[in-house]
């Protein structure tokens, strides 16, 4: 795909050489040169440019209309070939503190699954798990090289992880 065509479509969309340059990461001077190069290659003036205005010519409007359709068709073809989609698919795993999960995540799971059903490998409900993570306890004993807690003294930090299964959404 010719990058000058993409640039021309962006210039028309933004109605500004500098705005098109900012969105594509190039300078306004380079935008102007590339539009001039496209016009020279086509042998027709596409834009009437002044210091204050930017207007499409009649041929420029026809060319733009055709190019926008072609660019959209190319984007669609690339998405079909590369299996890209605009919607999320696949499994979703959420790890959050229990209270946060209940208050802020769980209420949004069913609407999310309804809006984006995707290709789930398990039957719905998926079985979302919200876990509270704890750091493993470390021994302060300098004689122990592994740093693990002694088995004869239970650590107060070693508590079972509480999980909430939100599978009845």
Short mmCIF file of the C-alpha atoms (twelve columns), coordinates in Angstrom:
data_MODEL
# 
_entry.id   MODEL 
# 
loop_
_atom_site.group_PDB 
_atom_site.id 
_atom_site.type_symbol 
_atom_site.label_atom_id 
_atom_site.label_alt_id 
_atom_site.label_comp_id 
_atom_site.label_asym_id 
_atom_site.label_seq_id 
_atom_site.Cartn_x 
_atom_site.Cartn_y 
_atom_site.Cartn_z 
_atom_site.pdbx_PDB_model_num 
ATOM 1   C CA . UNK A 1   0.000   0.000   0.000   1 
ATOM 2   C CA . UNK A 2   1.288   3.408   -0.948  1 
ATOM 3   C CA . UNK A 3   1.821   5.459   2.245   1 
ATOM 4   C CA . UNK A 4   1.049   8.667   0.324   1 
ATOM 5   C CA . UNK A 5   -2.529  7.455   -0.217  1 
ATOM 6   C CA . UNK A 6   -2.960  6.786   3.493   1 
ATOM 7   C CA . UNK A 7   -1.509  10.245  4.174   1 
ATOM 8   C CA . UNK A 8   -3.887  11.869  1.673   1 
ATOM 9   C CA . UNK A 9   -6.888  10.182  3.324   1 
ATOM 10  C CA . UNK A 10  -5.680  11.393  6.736   1 
ATOM 11  C CA . UNK A 11  -5.197  14.962  5.469   1 
ATOM 12  C CA . UNK A 12  -8.763  15.006  4.160   1 
ATOM 13  C CA . UNK A 13  -10.119 13.428  7.361   1 
ATOM 14  C CA . UNK A 14  -8.422  15.978  9.608   1 
ATOM 15  C CA . UNK A 15  -8.753  18.883  7.126   1 
ATOM 16  C CA . UNK A 16  -5.254  19.981  8.100   1 
ATOM 17  C CA . UNK A 17  -1.727  19.169  6.978   1 
ATOM 18  C CA . UNK A 18  -0.279  19.665  10.449  1 
ATOM 19  C CA . UNK A 19  -2.983  17.610  12.189  1 
ATOM 20  C CA . UNK A 20  -2.445  14.764  9.717   1 
ATOM 21  C CA . UNK A 21  1.292   15.012  10.314  1 
ATOM 22  C CA . UNK A 22  0.823   14.849  14.088  1 
ATOM 23  C CA . UNK A 23  -1.403  11.789  13.850  1 
ATOM 24  C CA . UNK A 24  1.087   9.991   11.579  1 
ATOM 25  C CA . UNK A 25  4.203   11.250  13.336  1 
ATOM 26  C CA . UNK A 26  5.701   13.333  10.510  1 
ATOM 27  C CA . UNK A 27  6.325   17.049  10.066  1 
ATOM 28  C CA . UNK A 28  3.902   19.324  8.195   1 
ATOM 29  C CA . UNK A 29  6.643   20.069  5.649   1 
ATOM 30  C CA . UNK A 30  6.999   16.355  4.898   1 
ATOM 31  C CA . UNK A 31  3.203   16.021  4.628   1 
ATOM 32  C CA . UNK A 32  3.166   18.818  2.063   1 
ATOM 33  C CA . UNK A 33  6.011   17.216  0.066   1 
ATOM 34  C CA . UNK A 34  4.350   13.824  0.038   1 
ATOM 35  C CA . UNK A 35  0.995   15.262  -1.072  1 
ATOM 36  C CA . UNK A 36  2.827   17.169  -3.843  1 
ATOM 37  C CA . UNK A 37  4.553   13.906  -4.852  1 
ATOM 38  C CA . UNK A 38  1.185   12.109  -5.024  1 
ATOM 39  C CA . UNK A 39  -0.298  14.918  -7.121  1 
ATOM 40  C CA . UNK A 40  2.719   14.847  -9.465  1 
ATOM 41  C CA . UNK A 41  2.464   11.075  -9.846  1 
ATOM 42  C CA . UNK A 42  -1.255  11.285  -10.642 1 
ATOM 43  C CA . UNK A 43  -0.852  14.380  -12.802 1 
ATOM 44  C CA . UNK A 44  -3.787  16.137  -11.162 1 
ATOM 45  C CA . UNK A 45  -4.250  18.620  -8.343  1 
ATOM 46  C CA . UNK A 46  -6.064  16.964  -5.415  1 
ATOM 47  C CA . UNK A 47  -6.053  19.787  -2.865  1 
ATOM 48  C CA . UNK A 48  -6.277  23.560  -3.064  1 
ATOM 49  C CA . UNK A 49  -3.923  24.736  -0.324  1 
ATOM 50  C CA . UNK A 50  -3.585  28.216  1.077   1 
ATOM 51  C CA . UNK A 51  -2.102  29.370  4.354   1 
ATOM 52  C CA . UNK A 52  -5.561  29.395  5.941   1 
ATOM 53  C CA . UNK A 53  -7.634  26.812  4.025   1 
ATOM 54  C CA . UNK A 54  -7.414  23.334  2.644   1 
ATOM 55  C CA . UNK A 55  -10.083 22.340  0.110   1 
ATOM 56  C CA . UNK A 56  -10.552 19.272  -2.032  1 
ATOM 57  C CA . UNK A 57  -10.796 19.735  -5.780  1 
ATOM 58  C CA . UNK A 58  -13.543 17.868  -7.636  1 
ATOM 59  C CA . UNK A 59  -11.044 15.224  -8.776  1 
ATOM 60  C CA . UNK A 60  -9.561  15.125  -5.295  1 
ATOM 61  C CA . UNK A 61  -12.999 14.430  -3.798  1 
ATOM 62  C CA . UNK A 62  -13.614 11.580  -6.260  1 
ATOM 63  C CA . UNK A 63  -10.141 10.156  -5.619  1 
ATOM 64  C CA . UNK A 64  -10.642 10.405  -1.852  1 
ATOM 65  C CA . UNK A 65  -14.018 8.665   -2.000  1 
ATOM 66  C CA . UNK A 66  -12.490 5.765   -3.980  1 
ATOM 67  C CA . UNK A 67  -9.401  5.526   -1.796  1 
ATOM 68  C CA . UNK A 68  -11.374 5.452   1.459   1 
ATOM 69  C CA . UNK A 69  -13.373 2.482   0.141   1 
ATOM 70  C CA . UNK A 70  -10.198 0.724   -1.013  1 
ATOM 71  C CA . UNK A 71  -8.398  1.334   2.294   1 
ATOM 72  C CA . UNK A 72  -11.390 -0.023  4.222   1 
ATOM 73  C CA . UNK A 73  -11.464 -3.107  1.986   1 
ATOM 74  C CA . UNK A 74  -7.736  -3.669  2.549   1 
ATOM 75  C CA . UNK A 75  -8.138  -3.370  6.337   1 
ATOM 76  C CA . UNK A 76  -11.027 -5.861  6.255   1 
ATOM 77  C CA . UNK A 77  -9.072  -8.308  4.085   1 
ATOM 78  C CA . UNK A 78  -6.030  -8.096  6.377   1 
ATOM 79  C CA . UNK A 79  -8.212  -8.685  9.436   1 
ATOM 80  C CA . UNK A 80  -9.817  -11.758 7.836   1 
ATOM 81  C CA . UNK A 81  -6.478  -13.242 6.809   1 
ATOM 82  C CA . UNK A 82  -4.693  -12.600 10.089  1 
ATOM 83  C CA . UNK A 83  -7.687  -13.677 12.230  1 
ATOM 84  C CA . UNK A 84  -7.699  -10.363 14.087  1 
ATOM 85  C CA . UNK A 85  -10.962 -9.236  15.561  1 
ATOM 86  C CA . UNK A 86  -12.130 -6.103  17.300  1 
ATOM 87  C CA . UNK A 87  -13.826 -8.079  20.046  1 
ATOM 88  C CA . UNK A 88  -12.149 -9.885  22.938  1 
ATOM 89  C CA . UNK A 89  -12.234 -13.683 22.765  1 
ATOM 90  C CA . UNK A 90  -10.887 -16.557 24.802  1 
ATOM 91  C CA . UNK A 91  -10.670 -17.144 28.526  1 
ATOM 92  C CA . UNK A 92  -10.473 -14.253 30.948  1 
ATOM 93  C CA . UNK A 93  -8.728  -14.687 34.286  1 
ATOM 94  C CA . UNK A 94  -9.130  -12.094 37.000  1 
ATOM 95  C CA . UNK A 95  -7.044  -11.940 40.158  1 
ATOM 96  C CA . UNK A 96  -8.158  -9.420  42.757  1 
ATOM 97  C CA . UNK A 97  -8.842  -9.107  46.468  1 
ATOM 98  C CA . UNK A 98  -12.146 -10.699 47.431  1 
ATOM 99  C CA . UNK A 99  -13.896 -7.503  48.492  1 
ATOM 100 C CA . UNK A 100 -12.784 -5.630  45.368  1 
ATOM 101 C CA . UNK A 101 -13.881 -8.523  43.178  1 
ATOM 102 C CA . UNK A 102 -17.310 -8.723  44.748  1 
ATOM 103 C CA . UNK A 103 -17.910 -4.973  44.601  1 
ATOM 104 C CA . UNK A 104 -16.329 -3.960  41.303  1 
ATOM 105 C CA . UNK A 105 -15.673 -6.964  39.074  1 
ATOM 106 C CA . UNK A 106 -18.424 -9.510  39.664  1 
ATOM 107 C CA . UNK A 107 -21.292 -7.125  38.787  1 
ATOM 108 C CA . UNK A 108 -19.741 -6.530  35.358  1 
ATOM 109 C CA . UNK A 109 -18.945 -10.123 34.396  1 
ATOM 110 C CA . UNK A 110 -22.375 -11.166 33.118  1 
ATOM 111 C CA . UNK A 111 -22.861 -8.026  30.963  1 
ATOM 112 C CA . UNK A 112 -19.326 -8.512  29.618  1 
ATOM 113 C CA . UNK A 113 -19.960 -12.154 28.739  1 
ATOM 114 C CA . UNK A 114 -23.275 -11.257 27.133  1 
ATOM 115 C CA . UNK A 115 -21.711 -8.464  25.065  1 
ATOM 116 C CA . UNK A 116 -18.660 -10.529 24.022  1 
ATOM 117 C CA . UNK A 117 -19.599 -14.209 24.021  1 
ATOM 118 C CA . UNK A 118 -16.436 -15.159 22.103  1 
ATOM 119 C CA . UNK A 119 -15.237 -18.706 21.706  1 
ATOM 120 C CA . UNK A 120 -15.151 -20.053 25.253  1 
ATOM 121 C CA . UNK A 121 -13.617 -23.472 25.754  1 
ATOM 122 C CA . UNK A 122 -15.724 -24.225 28.831  1 
ATOM 123 C CA . UNK A 123 -19.451 -24.050 28.996  1 
ATOM 124 C CA . UNK A 124 -20.723 -20.837 30.505  1 
ATOM 125 C CA . UNK A 125 -20.638 -19.919 33.346  1 
ATOM 126 C CA . UNK A 126 -16.887 -19.951 33.027  1 
ATOM 127 C CA . UNK A 127 -16.024 -20.126 36.717  1 
ATOM 128 C CA . UNK A 128 -14.267 -16.872 37.451  1 
ATOM 129 C CA . UNK A 129 -11.967 -16.998 40.435  1 
ATOM 130 C CA . UNK A 130 -11.149 -13.957 42.531  1 
ATOM 131 C CA . UNK A 131 -8.263  -14.663 44.905  1 
ATOM 132 C CA . UNK A 132 -6.533  -12.866 47.720  1 
ATOM 133 C CA . UNK A 133 -2.811  -13.472 47.344  1 
ATOM 134 C CA . UNK A 134 -0.487  -13.730 50.297  1 
ATOM 135 C CA . UNK A 135 3.290   -13.570 50.334  1 
ATOM 136 C CA . UNK A 136 4.964   -16.762 51.594  1 
ATOM 137 C CA . UNK A 137 6.300   -16.617 55.113  1 
ATOM 138 C CA . UNK A 138 10.093  -16.395 55.528  1 
ATOM 139 C CA . UNK A 139 12.082  -17.630 58.487  1 
ATOM 140 C CA . UNK A 140 14.273  -15.210 60.412  1 
ATOM 141 C CA . UNK A 141 16.538  -18.097 61.453  1 
ATOM 142 C CA . UNK A 142 20.072  -17.375 60.089  1 
ATOM 143 C CA . UNK A 143 21.023  -21.083 60.388  1 
ATOM 144 C CA . UNK A 144 18.480  -22.107 57.765  1 
ATOM 145 C CA . UNK A 145 19.728  -21.502 54.230  1 
ATOM 146 C CA . UNK A 146 16.448  -22.089 52.435  1 
ATOM 147 C CA . UNK A 147 14.617  -19.309 54.249  1 
ATOM 148 C CA . UNK A 148 11.506  -21.453 54.682  1 
ATOM 149 C CA . UNK A 149 9.541   -21.372 57.920  1 
ATOM 150 C CA . UNK A 150 10.231  -24.150 60.425  1 
ATOM 151 C CA . UNK A 151 7.589   -26.863 60.338  1 
ATOM 152 C CA . UNK A 152 7.323   -27.052 64.150  1 
ATOM 153 C CA . UNK A 153 6.317   -23.365 64.397  1 
ATOM 154 C CA . UNK A 154 3.321   -22.419 62.266  1 
ATOM 155 C CA . UNK A 155 3.588   -18.989 60.715  1 
ATOM 156 C CA . UNK A 156 0.756   -16.512 61.320  1 
ATOM 157 C CA . UNK A 157 0.989   -15.508 57.647  1 
ATOM 158 C CA . UNK A 158 0.251   -19.004 56.389  1 
ATOM 159 C CA . UNK A 159 -3.506  -18.896 56.100  1 
ATOM 160 C CA . UNK A 160 -5.544  -20.554 53.416  1 
ATOM 161 C CA . UNK A 161 -6.360  -18.349 50.467  1 
ATOM 162 C CA . UNK A 162 -10.012 -17.422 50.374  1 
ATOM 163 C CA . UNK A 163 -11.536 -17.789 46.922  1 
ATOM 164 C CA . UNK A 164 -14.868 -16.733 45.584  1 
ATOM 165 C CA . UNK A 165 -16.259 -18.588 42.614  1 
ATOM 166 C CA . UNK A 166 -18.519 -16.374 40.558  1 
ATOM 167 C CA . UNK A 167 -19.848 -19.158 38.367  1 
ATOM 168 C CA . UNK A 168 -23.549 -18.560 38.909  1 
ATOM 169 C CA . UNK A 169 -23.705 -15.352 36.872  1 
# 
